[in-house]
């Protein structure tokens, strides 16, 4: 830390008549004891060699990524599409996928703008097969007298190709779908016409007569549909609609268990849960069904402990309670066939394999399946009840891994330099007596190496001077001198390491809404340069005009993310990836600031030179698309702006600039050539892009530019 005595010849600044410096304030001496430990990751020590293994440890990749994600020898994130069964020649380098997606079509790329979602259907297939294999093993190992057939709750991600893939991949396992609304029911009905005829179509959620009618009609076209009662009053609607249509229903009921777990996701379970029937209501349903001679229609029991079940102990407790209810329903005369354990199979977002937080789970697929099978078998054997078919609604665990969000860091803030200035001590000399006392105590603590006390006096001095500034007792220069002094001391004692702000081409509210809404954390890290040491700590700031639009909390309890200096990136952009975000984020994402969703590519493993094939590529919504979502009509908007341009006798190329903006994605575009009118002229990321040097004097060309605006 520089000595303050070096400024004793300073000249008073304009507007202040300060006396000559008389040394009344203590002159700091060099710190004794050296710089204390900063508490940052030990792998960031600047003298140690670096490797991809150290990056894997730093970002916990082996914890949350196995068996699908790892860092390859080139320092890039790679995907093992078939999990542990992936051969070395089948691994997919994420940077090669990004290069293929973003490079122009003239360079054999796809010309897609960022941000970008990369889907891996092979990973989806492996997740589905692994889940079914875990239950099949548990059934065989426990001598279980029935089988498992699950369903995918489409609310987790309703994307057409995801649902169709799961129906196709799940057909050998009689895997079905779960719907919670009328549009979800319609898509499930349509998709399951191509699936296994034995697959369940589980109908959850609030129901009106139309919903029930759709469910009943689906049974007439060969679908194995079950209407699950979430509320007691739904039973009357089911009975009346089935009589009117002439279709006998298969009914399930959702029991409101007493078992629940703590944390955010546990709030959806237990006796205070949103859905489900109490024991008294369950008995009421049984009585009413017996009265109308439809008790044989009651065949399924459904329950939900809560998402992200942390441990198998809690799982066993809930399943045991539900199995007792199932056996009681059988005793009361219902034709029970199925126990649907609901959702809850969790994802290890932070890689700790711990049952103590919402971010992790303390078990794997095999343990999950074994716990359910063993518990149900034990209870049913005690009661002498035939083993039921086992069903689960494991959406999060199925789709989270198969989707990766890629975005670019466009710029980064530079660390603020501290300039004390030649008048520094004059401003300190003019502080009030109590502030000067804080200053003396701060410097004394620093000299003695008492860094905890230093932090106390730093906060006290800054707070006191801020209050005096508000009261008009200090000038702006005084406040700046105190801030600079405190920051300098904090850096010297290791209490303050500058955290850089990285500006990312992304909307947090559109692409990672759970981070903002419920504090859900996802693994985020650079997808390349992982063979090099990350030299700075950073937080991520999105494009929205919202102070909440920042990512400043990361897995492993970090408040910043180790990143590389942008100035050290040789060619191209600096790309980061968010992993395990395939569930809920797309459906929950909004249009804050009218930023739409990302571009999407679907990538399958192949025998091509790069080990992959892009089977589908779709650019994200354009400005026109998001405006339509808010009831605007882009065609009319363009027409009115074009007329205004003509009224002002402006060169007609301006109209094409506006047309191009309508057709482009709302995100920022860098690295492309801009004409004098500010129009992108060499990018293929939107349908409105033209070749450089094209003219726009002809009305036909203007309206050709607007072809993407047609509904």
XYZ file of C-alpha atoms in Angstrom:
711
model
C 0.000 0.000 0.000
C 1.477 3.424 -0.955
C 2.519 5.708 1.900
C 0.380 8.803 2.359
C 3.382 10.995 3.291
C 4.290 11.295 -0.373
C 1.591 13.931 -0.987
C 2.598 16.501 1.654
C 3.471 19.086 -1.000
C 0.025 19.103 -2.525
C -1.743 22.311 -3.512
C -5.257 22.979 -2.145
C -7.903 22.280 -4.805
C -10.146 25.041 -6.173
C -13.033 25.982 -3.907
C -11.360 24.830 -0.663
C -9.003 26.750 1.661
C -7.186 23.955 3.450
C -4.210 24.561 5.735
C -0.856 23.061 4.904
C -0.616 19.360 5.799
C 0.821 19.149 9.313
C 0.966 15.416 9.701
C -1.943 15.329 12.148
C -3.227 12.118 10.553
C -1.180 8.973 11.019
C 1.017 8.044 8.112
C 0.484 4.377 7.262
C 3.416 2.025 7.317
C 3.867 -1.111 5.218
C 1.590 -3.934 6.357
C 3.177 -6.597 8.491
C 2.237 -10.221 8.169
C 1.695 -10.149 4.400
C -1.564 -10.395 2.509
C -4.060 -12.753 4.093
C -5.743 -15.564 2.206
C -8.534 -14.356 -0.041
C -10.744 -17.393 0.244
C -10.864 -17.860 -3.527
C -10.496 -21.264 -5.136
C -6.969 -22.618 -4.519
C -6.737 -23.694 -8.139
C -6.582 -20.036 -9.134
C -3.151 -19.577 -7.564
C -1.233 -17.834 -10.352
C 1.967 -19.857 -10.018
C 0.451 -23.322 -10.407
C 0.276 -25.073 -13.799
C -3.135 -25.472 -15.381
C -4.954 -28.384 -16.996
C -8.387 -29.506 -18.105
C -8.542 -31.667 -14.980
C -8.205 -28.553 -12.824
C -11.002 -26.861 -14.786
C -13.189 -29.929 -14.258
C -12.550 -29.670 -10.520
C -13.059 -25.910 -10.453
C -16.450 -26.056 -12.180
C -17.494 -29.398 -10.583
C -18.040 -30.920 -14.027
C -17.416 -34.503 -12.923
C -20.059 -34.066 -10.207
C -23.034 -32.645 -12.109
C -21.973 -33.637 -15.627
C -21.476 -37.395 -15.390
C -22.042 -39.374 -17.497
C -22.912 -36.912 -20.282
C -20.554 -33.930 -20.040
C -16.804 -33.641 -19.699
C -13.872 -31.447 -20.780
C -11.900 -32.850 -23.698
C -8.174 -32.574 -24.324
C -8.681 -29.460 -26.476
C -10.162 -27.621 -23.498
C -13.724 -27.687 -24.840
C -16.886 -29.035 -23.250
C -17.925 -32.280 -24.901
C -21.040 -34.415 -24.824
C -21.203 -38.181 -24.441
C -24.597 -38.696 -26.104
C -25.011 -42.315 -24.992
C -23.842 -41.741 -21.438
C -21.362 -44.251 -20.064
C -21.774 -46.403 -23.198
C -20.444 -43.661 -25.492
C -17.379 -44.662 -27.511
C -14.532 -42.137 -27.916
C -15.343 -41.597 -31.609
C -18.953 -40.745 -30.703
C -18.178 -37.819 -28.389
C -19.439 -34.432 -29.604
C -17.378 -31.265 -29.139
C -19.764 -28.424 -28.207
C -17.565 -25.805 -29.860
C -17.846 -27.629 -33.178
C -21.626 -27.566 -32.869
C -21.598 -23.846 -32.051
C -19.276 -23.144 -34.986
C -21.591 -25.035 -37.323
C -24.600 -23.154 -36.012
C -23.281 -19.578 -36.054
C -21.045 -19.524 -39.126
C -22.594 -18.061 -42.266
C -24.139 -20.285 -44.886
C -21.444 -19.226 -47.312
C -18.965 -20.839 -44.914
C -21.050 -24.050 -44.720
C -22.660 -22.973 -41.454
C -26.301 -22.477 -40.542
C -26.170 -18.716 -39.970
C -28.102 -18.874 -36.704
C -27.917 -15.971 -34.257
C -27.163 -16.492 -30.587
C -28.313 -17.321 -27.959
C -28.691 -20.948 -28.916
C -30.255 -24.060 -27.408
C -28.607 -27.316 -28.449
C -30.759 -30.404 -27.989
C -29.308 -33.910 -27.890
C -32.064 -36.502 -28.490
C -29.517 -39.281 -27.923
C -29.099 -38.046 -24.344
C -32.880 -37.999 -23.967
C -33.064 -41.586 -25.170
C -30.317 -42.669 -22.789
C -32.077 -41.017 -19.838
C -35.316 -42.826 -20.683
C -33.614 -46.173 -21.159
C -31.618 -45.746 -17.937
C -34.776 -45.006 -15.930
C -36.559 -48.068 -17.288
C -33.483 -50.242 -16.827
C -33.237 -49.166 -13.185
C -36.847 -50.186 -12.516
C -36.511 -53.429 -14.469
C -33.480 -54.399 -12.388
C -35.287 -53.492 -9.155
C -38.349 -55.524 -10.180
C -36.209 -58.584 -10.897
C -34.031 -58.181 -7.804
C -37.012 -57.851 -5.454
C -39.156 -60.564 -7.018
C -41.809 -57.954 -7.719
C -45.018 -59.330 -9.185
C -45.777 -56.572 -11.671
C -43.886 -54.040 -13.822
C -43.020 -50.376 -14.274
C -44.349 -48.080 -16.979
C -43.816 -44.358 -16.531
C -45.195 -41.200 -18.070
C -43.577 -37.928 -19.066
C -45.302 -34.810 -17.635
C -45.348 -32.575 -20.705
C -45.400 -29.391 -18.586
C -41.643 -29.872 -18.076
C -41.034 -29.060 -21.723
C -43.866 -29.152 -24.254
C -41.624 -28.855 -27.316
C -43.103 -31.014 -30.047
C -39.904 -32.841 -30.916
C -39.099 -33.641 -27.297
C -42.544 -35.138 -26.714
C -42.499 -37.047 -29.992
C -39.017 -38.394 -29.245
C -40.072 -39.612 -25.812
C -43.133 -41.361 -27.235
C -40.981 -43.029 -29.903
C -38.128 -43.962 -27.556
C -40.581 -45.074 -24.884
C -42.766 -47.335 -27.006
C -40.837 -50.532 -26.084
C -41.353 -49.655 -22.414
C -45.069 -48.746 -22.683
C -43.998 -45.229 -21.729
C -46.768 -42.622 -21.798
C -47.567 -38.975 -21.157
C -49.136 -36.856 -18.433
C -51.217 -33.764 -19.200
C -52.335 -30.973 -16.885
C -54.429 -28.765 -19.186
C -56.607 -29.008 -22.273
C -53.892 -28.065 -24.794
C -51.492 -30.487 -23.121
C -54.166 -33.171 -23.318
C -54.679 -32.505 -27.029
C -50.975 -32.778 -27.810
C -50.663 -35.911 -25.670
C -53.606 -37.537 -27.443
C -52.110 -36.739 -30.829
C -48.606 -37.964 -29.978
C -49.720 -41.170 -28.268
C -51.550 -42.350 -31.393
C -48.019 -43.248 -32.549
C -46.943 -44.784 -29.241
C -47.548 -48.012 -27.396
C -51.279 -48.848 -27.071
C -50.622 -49.801 -23.429
C -48.994 -46.452 -22.559
C -50.810 -44.424 -19.927
C -52.281 -41.021 -20.653
C -52.594 -39.572 -17.153
C -54.923 -36.568 -16.908
C -54.030 -34.308 -13.980
C -54.827 -30.681 -13.185
C -58.100 -28.791 -12.851
C -60.877 -30.158 -15.043
C -64.084 -28.850 -16.535
C -66.634 -30.730 -18.617
C -64.730 -30.141 -21.855
C -61.478 -31.474 -20.364
C -63.244 -34.594 -19.100
C -65.008 -35.078 -22.450
C -61.685 -34.991 -24.287
C -60.234 -37.554 -21.895
C -63.213 -39.860 -22.342
C -63.142 -39.510 -26.128
C -59.479 -40.478 -26.089
C -60.461 -43.858 -24.660
C -62.730 -44.446 -27.645
C -59.745 -44.112 -29.997
C -57.666 -46.724 -28.227
C -55.731 -44.625 -25.726
C -55.159 -45.886 -22.176
C -56.427 -42.730 -20.475
C -56.827 -42.277 -16.724
C -58.681 -39.276 -15.255
C -57.072 -38.408 -11.926
C -59.263 -36.562 -9.415
C -57.324 -33.623 -7.977
C -60.400 -32.180 -6.212
C -63.376 -34.044 -4.771
C -65.904 -32.022 -6.775
C -64.376 -33.231 -10.051
C -66.005 -36.611 -9.498
C -69.489 -35.235 -10.275
C -68.208 -33.817 -13.575
C -66.636 -37.149 -14.493
C -69.793 -39.132 -13.671
C -72.161 -36.778 -15.503
C -69.956 -36.411 -18.596
C -69.325 -40.141 -18.883
C -73.069 -40.810 -18.786
C -73.737 -38.148 -21.413
C -71.054 -39.401 -23.787
C -71.620 -43.063 -22.996
C -67.996 -43.880 -22.153
C -67.066 -45.590 -18.934
C -64.000 -43.847 -17.405
C -60.898 -45.191 -15.744
C -60.471 -43.061 -12.625
C -57.529 -42.312 -10.407
C -57.360 -40.125 -7.350
C -54.581 -38.043 -5.906
C -54.042 -38.556 -2.206
C -52.801 -35.700 -0.063
C -50.079 -37.405 1.970
C -48.848 -36.283 5.349
C -45.281 -36.984 4.234
C -43.419 -33.930 2.936
C -39.912 -32.566 2.775
C -38.515 -29.196 3.700
C -37.207 -26.553 1.321
C -38.795 -24.763 -1.617
C -39.984 -27.864 -3.473
C -41.430 -29.455 -0.362
C -44.010 -26.687 -0.098
C -46.068 -28.397 -2.822
C -46.652 -31.519 -0.733
C -48.137 -32.539 2.604
C -51.545 -31.729 4.016
C -51.256 -28.069 2.940
C -50.490 -28.970 -0.682
C -52.394 -27.397 -3.564
C -53.775 -30.645 -4.966
C -55.024 -33.917 -3.619
C -57.752 -35.432 -1.473
C -57.656 -35.831 2.290
C -58.409 -39.213 3.812
C -61.988 -38.114 4.490
C -62.408 -37.025 0.872
C -60.921 -40.296 -0.363
C -63.573 -42.202 1.600
C -66.266 -39.862 0.252
C -65.187 -40.603 -3.336
C -65.272 -44.353 -2.664
C -68.777 -44.068 -1.155
C -70.121 -42.036 -4.089
C -68.625 -44.379 -6.684
C -70.138 -47.358 -4.886
C -73.541 -45.647 -4.881
C -73.456 -45.110 -8.664
C -72.005 -48.600 -9.277
C -68.727 -47.246 -10.639
C -66.316 -48.317 -7.916
C -64.673 -50.682 -10.416
C -63.630 -47.565 -12.393
C -61.289 -46.488 -9.582
C -57.982 -48.119 -10.543
C -55.086 -45.717 -9.881
C -53.667 -43.978 -6.820
C -51.523 -40.912 -7.418
C -49.474 -38.857 -4.961
C -46.652 -36.335 -5.037
C -44.129 -35.865 -2.251
C -42.569 -32.838 -3.956
C -40.005 -32.062 -6.638
C -36.329 -32.755 -6.009
C -36.854 -35.411 -3.331
C -33.505 -35.189 -1.502
C -33.137 -38.693 -0.039
C -34.377 -42.256 -0.369
C -35.365 -42.198 3.318
C -37.976 -39.529 2.619
C -39.009 -41.311 -0.570
C -39.547 -44.582 1.288
C -41.610 -42.802 3.947
C -43.957 -41.278 1.375
C -44.247 -44.415 -0.752
C -44.999 -46.494 2.350
C -47.837 -44.153 3.331
C -49.252 -44.222 -0.191
C -48.985 -48.012 -0.422
C -51.055 -48.308 2.756
C -53.753 -46.101 1.178
C -53.614 -48.256 -1.964
C -54.156 -51.403 0.065
C -57.049 -49.793 1.935
C -58.721 -48.798 -1.336
C -58.391 -52.414 -2.476
C -59.966 -53.573 0.788
C -62.864 -51.146 0.239
C -63.656 -52.762 -3.108
C -61.949 -50.564 -5.689
C -60.372 -52.381 -8.654
C -56.950 -50.936 -7.951
C -54.243 -51.597 -10.541
C -51.647 -48.785 -10.474
C -49.628 -46.675 -8.020
C -48.416 -43.447 -9.607
C -45.628 -42.083 -7.391
C -45.696 -38.740 -9.227
C -42.639 -36.588 -9.753
C -39.748 -35.964 -7.421
C -36.872 -37.848 -9.043
C -34.281 -35.123 -8.689
C -31.306 -33.707 -10.578
C -27.878 -33.117 -9.031
C -27.422 -29.498 -10.130
C -24.333 -28.770 -8.035
C -22.631 -32.154 -8.246
C -22.358 -32.658 -4.484
C -24.538 -35.815 -4.318
C -26.016 -34.423 -1.127
C -29.499 -34.739 0.320
C -29.224 -31.502 2.276
C -30.245 -28.900 -0.326
C -32.656 -28.180 -3.167
C -29.710 -28.265 -5.597
C -28.732 -31.888 -5.159
C -29.920 -35.399 -4.369
C -28.316 -38.130 -2.319
C -29.159 -41.072 -4.587
C -29.010 -42.323 -8.179
C -31.549 -43.902 -10.538
C -30.910 -47.417 -9.247
C -31.435 -46.424 -5.613
C -34.577 -44.472 -6.499
C -36.160 -47.395 -8.325
C -35.083 -49.959 -5.708
C -36.599 -47.883 -2.894
C -39.987 -47.646 -4.602
C -40.146 -51.298 -5.642
C -39.004 -52.655 -2.269
C -41.334 -50.400 -0.253
C -44.465 -51.155 -2.300
C -43.724 -54.899 -2.296
C -43.202 -54.912 1.492
C -46.500 -53.135 2.262
C -48.550 -55.129 -0.259
C -47.137 -58.428 0.974
C -48.032 -57.472 4.540
C -51.615 -56.745 3.468
C -51.906 -59.654 1.059
C -52.549 -57.350 -1.881
C -51.438 -58.070 -5.447
C -48.460 -55.976 -6.528
C -49.609 -52.984 -8.590
C -48.180 -51.578 -11.792
C -45.690 -48.841 -10.853
C -45.800 -45.484 -12.605
C -43.777 -42.301 -12.133
C -43.960 -38.809 -13.628
C -40.232 -38.162 -13.873
C -39.999 -35.128 -16.135
C -37.145 -33.087 -14.672
C -34.824 -36.092 -14.491
C -35.595 -37.068 -18.084
C -35.169 -33.797 -19.986
C -32.799 -31.633 -17.921
C -29.570 -33.116 -19.293
C -30.428 -33.183 -22.985
C -30.483 -29.410 -23.512
C -27.591 -26.919 -23.349
C -28.035 -23.135 -23.550
C -25.156 -21.334 -25.296
C -24.634 -17.580 -25.053
C -21.833 -15.126 -25.676
C -20.077 -12.674 -23.386
C -19.944 -9.488 -25.451
C -17.854 -7.283 -23.173
C -16.567 -6.982 -19.629
C -15.975 -4.165 -17.209
C -12.400 -3.252 -16.419
C -11.131 -3.180 -12.820
C -11.338 0.321 -11.425
C -7.962 1.935 -10.821
C -7.507 3.861 -7.589
C -6.053 7.331 -8.088
C -5.284 8.982 -4.748
C -4.328 12.313 -6.307
C -2.044 15.009 -4.935
C -4.849 16.524 -2.821
C -5.812 13.234 -1.220
C -4.595 14.037 2.313
C -6.213 17.478 2.271
C -9.622 15.927 1.849
C -8.929 13.432 4.635
C -7.718 16.256 6.899
C -11.076 18.011 6.505
C -13.103 15.069 7.830
C -15.000 15.472 11.068
C -13.375 14.388 14.320
C -15.310 11.116 14.543
C -14.480 10.229 10.940
C -10.804 11.072 11.545
C -10.883 8.763 14.564
C -12.240 5.955 12.366
C -9.431 6.659 9.909
C -6.770 6.430 12.619
C -8.222 3.190 13.942
C -8.394 1.747 10.428
C -4.747 2.508 9.730
C -3.627 1.215 13.108
C -5.470 -2.056 12.559
C -3.956 -2.401 9.108
C -0.420 -1.856 10.411
C -1.003 -4.447 13.156
C -2.358 -6.975 10.664
C -5.765 -7.123 12.414
C -7.757 -7.542 9.220
C -11.103 -8.382 10.825
C -11.006 -5.069 12.704
C -9.952 -3.339 9.476
C -13.168 -4.497 7.810
C -15.202 -3.125 10.710
C -13.592 0.332 10.471
C -13.863 0.363 6.667
C -17.612 -0.094 6.859
C -17.950 2.355 9.759
C -15.893 5.081 8.064
C -17.755 4.760 4.755
C -21.145 4.761 6.439
C -20.322 7.767 8.630
C -18.973 9.818 5.711
C -21.951 8.911 3.523
C -24.333 10.250 6.174
C -22.295 13.441 6.535
C -22.307 13.880 2.770
C -26.098 13.630 2.751
C -26.176 16.337 5.443
C -23.980 18.621 3.341
C -20.997 18.463 5.697
C -18.664 16.903 3.097
C -18.059 17.491 -0.582
C -17.960 14.935 -3.357
C -14.149 15.005 -3.308
C -14.141 14.046 0.386
C -16.408 11.096 -0.269
C -14.279 9.921 -3.192
C -11.091 10.167 -1.085
C -12.629 8.026 1.646
C -13.946 5.467 -0.856
C -10.566 5.204 -2.567
C -8.758 4.836 0.749
C -11.109 2.097 1.954
C -10.946 0.225 -1.340
C -7.159 0.407 -1.372
C -6.909 -0.944 2.177
C -9.471 -3.667 1.404
C -7.482 -4.824 -1.607
C -4.236 -4.849 0.315
C -5.655 -7.001 3.104
C -7.375 -9.292 0.615
C -10.910 -8.363 1.655
C -11.768 -7.004 -1.765
C -10.996 -8.717 -5.026
C -12.478 -6.816 -7.979
C -15.340 -8.750 -9.540
C -15.812 -8.023 -13.212
C -19.190 -7.624 -14.889
C -19.507 -9.696 -18.083
C -22.270 -8.497 -20.398
C -23.990 -11.472 -21.984
C -26.197 -11.630 -25.068
C -29.120 -13.186 -23.227
C -32.317 -12.414 -21.352
C -32.289 -14.033 -17.936
C -36.082 -13.752 -17.739
C -36.546 -15.563 -21.059
C -33.942 -18.305 -20.832
C -33.237 -18.879 -17.104
C -36.481 -17.724 -15.424
C -36.141 -20.091 -12.452
C -32.966 -18.319 -11.360
C -34.874 -15.061 -11.025
C -38.133 -16.536 -9.736
C -37.082 -19.146 -7.163
C -33.298 -18.838 -6.933
C -32.676 -22.078 -8.832
C -28.993 -22.464 -9.719
C -27.672 -24.194 -12.819
C -24.108 -25.131 -13.786
C -22.680 -22.290 -15.897
C -19.157 -22.233 -17.300
C -17.155 -21.391 -20.429
C -17.431 -24.117 -23.062
C -13.899 -23.541 -24.393
C -10.449 -22.357 -23.246
C -10.759 -24.753 -20.340
C -7.151 -25.804 -20.812
C -6.202 -22.258 -19.763
C -6.345 -20.657 -16.338
C -9.395 -18.418 -15.734
C -7.857 -15.167 -14.561
C -10.787 -13.156 -13.224
C -13.954 -13.534 -11.184
C -17.090 -12.275 -12.860
C -20.839 -11.920 -12.637
C -23.120 -12.082 -15.674
C -25.324 -9.135 -16.693
C -28.075 -9.759 -19.229
C -29.475 -7.419 -21.889
C -32.669 -6.419 -20.124
C -33.240 -3.028 -18.551
C -33.875 -4.657 -15.197
C -31.603 -4.643 -12.169
C -32.610 -8.255 -11.476
C -31.160 -9.269 -14.832
C -27.881 -10.588 -13.499
C -26.454 -13.942 -12.477
C -24.460 -13.423 -9.293
C -24.984 -16.752 -7.555
C -23.472 -19.997 -8.755
C -23.210 -23.607 -7.668
C -20.706 -24.388 -4.917
C -21.861 -21.287 -3.013
C -19.994 -18.836 -5.234
C -21.008 -15.215 -5.699
C -18.839 -14.963 -8.817
C -17.710 -17.224 -11.639
C -14.078 -17.844 -12.666
C -13.766 -16.531 -16.233
C -11.108 -15.716 -18.805
C -10.018 -12.247 -19.853
C -11.837 -11.352 -23.066
C -8.672 -9.713 -24.324
C -6.964 -13.109 -24.192
C -9.551 -14.795 -26.428
C -7.909 -15.372 -29.804
C -10.466 -14.933 -32.566
C -14.197 -15.562 -32.338
C -16.363 -14.977 -29.316
C -16.279 -16.095 -25.703
C -19.022 -18.679 -25.281
C -20.577 -19.876 -22.068
C -23.013 -22.701 -21.483
C -25.805 -23.280 -19.009
C -26.322 -26.984 -18.402
C -29.148 -29.126 -16.955
C -31.733 -26.534 -18.000
C -33.905 -28.697 -20.246
C -36.876 -28.707 -17.844
C -39.314 -25.821 -17.354
C -37.084 -22.931 -18.503
C -38.467 -22.593 -22.027
C -42.133 -22.830 -21.060
C -41.747 -20.468 -18.094
C -39.638 -17.889 -19.969
C -41.349 -14.577 -20.640
C -40.903 -11.663 -23.041
C -39.425 -9.109 -20.665
C -38.126 -6.170 -22.750
C -39.515 -8.171 -25.701
C -36.544 -10.506 -25.893
C -37.772 -13.758 -27.404
C -36.450 -17.271 -27.124
C -33.100 -18.546 -28.439
C -32.361 -20.271 -31.719
C -32.572 -24.062 -31.513
C -30.583 -26.854 -33.133
C -31.196 -30.564 -32.764
C -27.992 -32.598 -32.885
C -27.686 -36.372 -33.202
C -24.566 -38.494 -32.968
C -23.414 -39.794 -36.355
C -20.410 -41.272 -38.135
C -19.615 -37.954 -39.841
C -16.139 -36.397 -39.375
C -17.379 -34.201 -36.499
C -19.373 -37.091 -34.928
C -22.716 -35.277 -35.223
C -25.479 -34.307 -37.600
C -27.787 -31.322 -37.235
C -31.277 -32.710 -37.839
C -33.183 -29.495 -37.201
C -32.248 -25.809 -36.991
C -34.657 -22.965 -36.187
C -33.770 -19.294 -35.609
C -35.269 -17.653 -32.549
C -38.344 -15.394 -32.729
C -37.821 -12.165 -34.646
C -38.748 -8.697 -33.449
C -41.920 -9.048 -35.525
C -42.776 -12.318 -33.767
C -42.483 -10.893 -30.259
C -44.406 -7.779 -31.272
C -47.244 -9.966 -32.552
C -47.305 -11.706 -29.183
C -48.186 -8.300 -27.696
C -51.013 -7.724 -30.195
C -49.064 -5.447 -32.543
C -49.279 -5.862 -36.317
C -45.780 -5.551 -37.785
C -47.081 -5.170 -41.346
C -49.117 -2.110 -40.400
C -46.305 -0.756 -38.262
C -43.891 -0.991 -41.162
C -46.394 0.593 -43.538
C -46.894 3.622 -41.285
C -43.147 4.056 -40.794
C -42.550 3.745 -44.548
C -45.107 6.480 -45.245
C -43.433 8.727 -42.671
C -40.081 8.166 -44.386
C -41.621 9.180 -47.709
C -43.165 12.299 -46.140
C -39.760 13.396 -44.904
C -38.183 12.614 -48.303
C -35.608 10.362 -46.708
C -33.568 7.974 -48.845
C -35.582 4.813 -49.342
C -32.828 2.601 -47.948
C -34.004 3.679 -44.490
C -37.200 1.672 -45.017
C -35.159 -1.430 -45.628
C -33.185 -0.801 -42.454
C -36.472 -0.782 -40.537
C -37.672 -3.883 -42.380
C -34.472 -5.678 -41.479
C -34.964 -4.801 -37.813
C -38.474 -6.302 -37.842
C -37.114 -9.551 -39.263
C -34.067 -9.882 -36.997
C -33.908 -11.429 -33.555
C -34.029 -8.875 -30.695
C -30.556 -9.806 -29.431
C -27.390 -7.875 -30.191
C -25.312 -8.584 -33.277
C -21.574 -7.937 -33.295
C -18.853 -8.813 -35.737
C -20.955 -8.072 -38.826
C -20.518 -5.279 -41.331
C -22.872 -2.364 -40.841
C -23.690 -0.028 -43.713
C -23.881 3.696 -43.262
C -27.566 3.314 -42.441
C -26.794 0.913 -39.600
C -28.143 -2.085 -41.448
C -26.594 -5.516 -41.058
C -25.434 -6.525 -44.497
C -23.432 -9.717 -44.032
C -25.153 -11.985 -41.574
C -27.499 -14.857 -42.216
C -29.071 -14.883 -38.811
C -32.389 -13.470 -40.006
C -34.508 -13.747 -43.082
C -34.193 -10.035 -43.767
C -30.457 -10.054 -44.389
C -29.169 -9.245 -47.876
C -25.830 -9.302 -49.574
C -23.502 -6.363 -49.011
C -23.876 -3.610 -51.575
C -27.454 -4.448 -52.598
C -29.619 -1.496 -53.508
C -33.029 -0.671 -52.030
C -34.496 1.789 -54.487
C -37.216 -0.514 -55.702
C -40.478 -0.990 -53.791
C -40.533 -4.662 -54.745
C -37.284 -5.211 -52.899
C -38.662 -3.467 -49.832
C -41.678 -5.723 -49.712
C -39.516 -8.741 -50.438
C -37.671 -7.756 -47.267
C -41.009 -7.829 -45.464
C -41.962 -11.352 -46.578
C -41.014 -12.695 -43.169
C -43.659 -10.506 -41.562
C -46.600 -12.349 -43.099
C -48.640 -14.242 -40.574
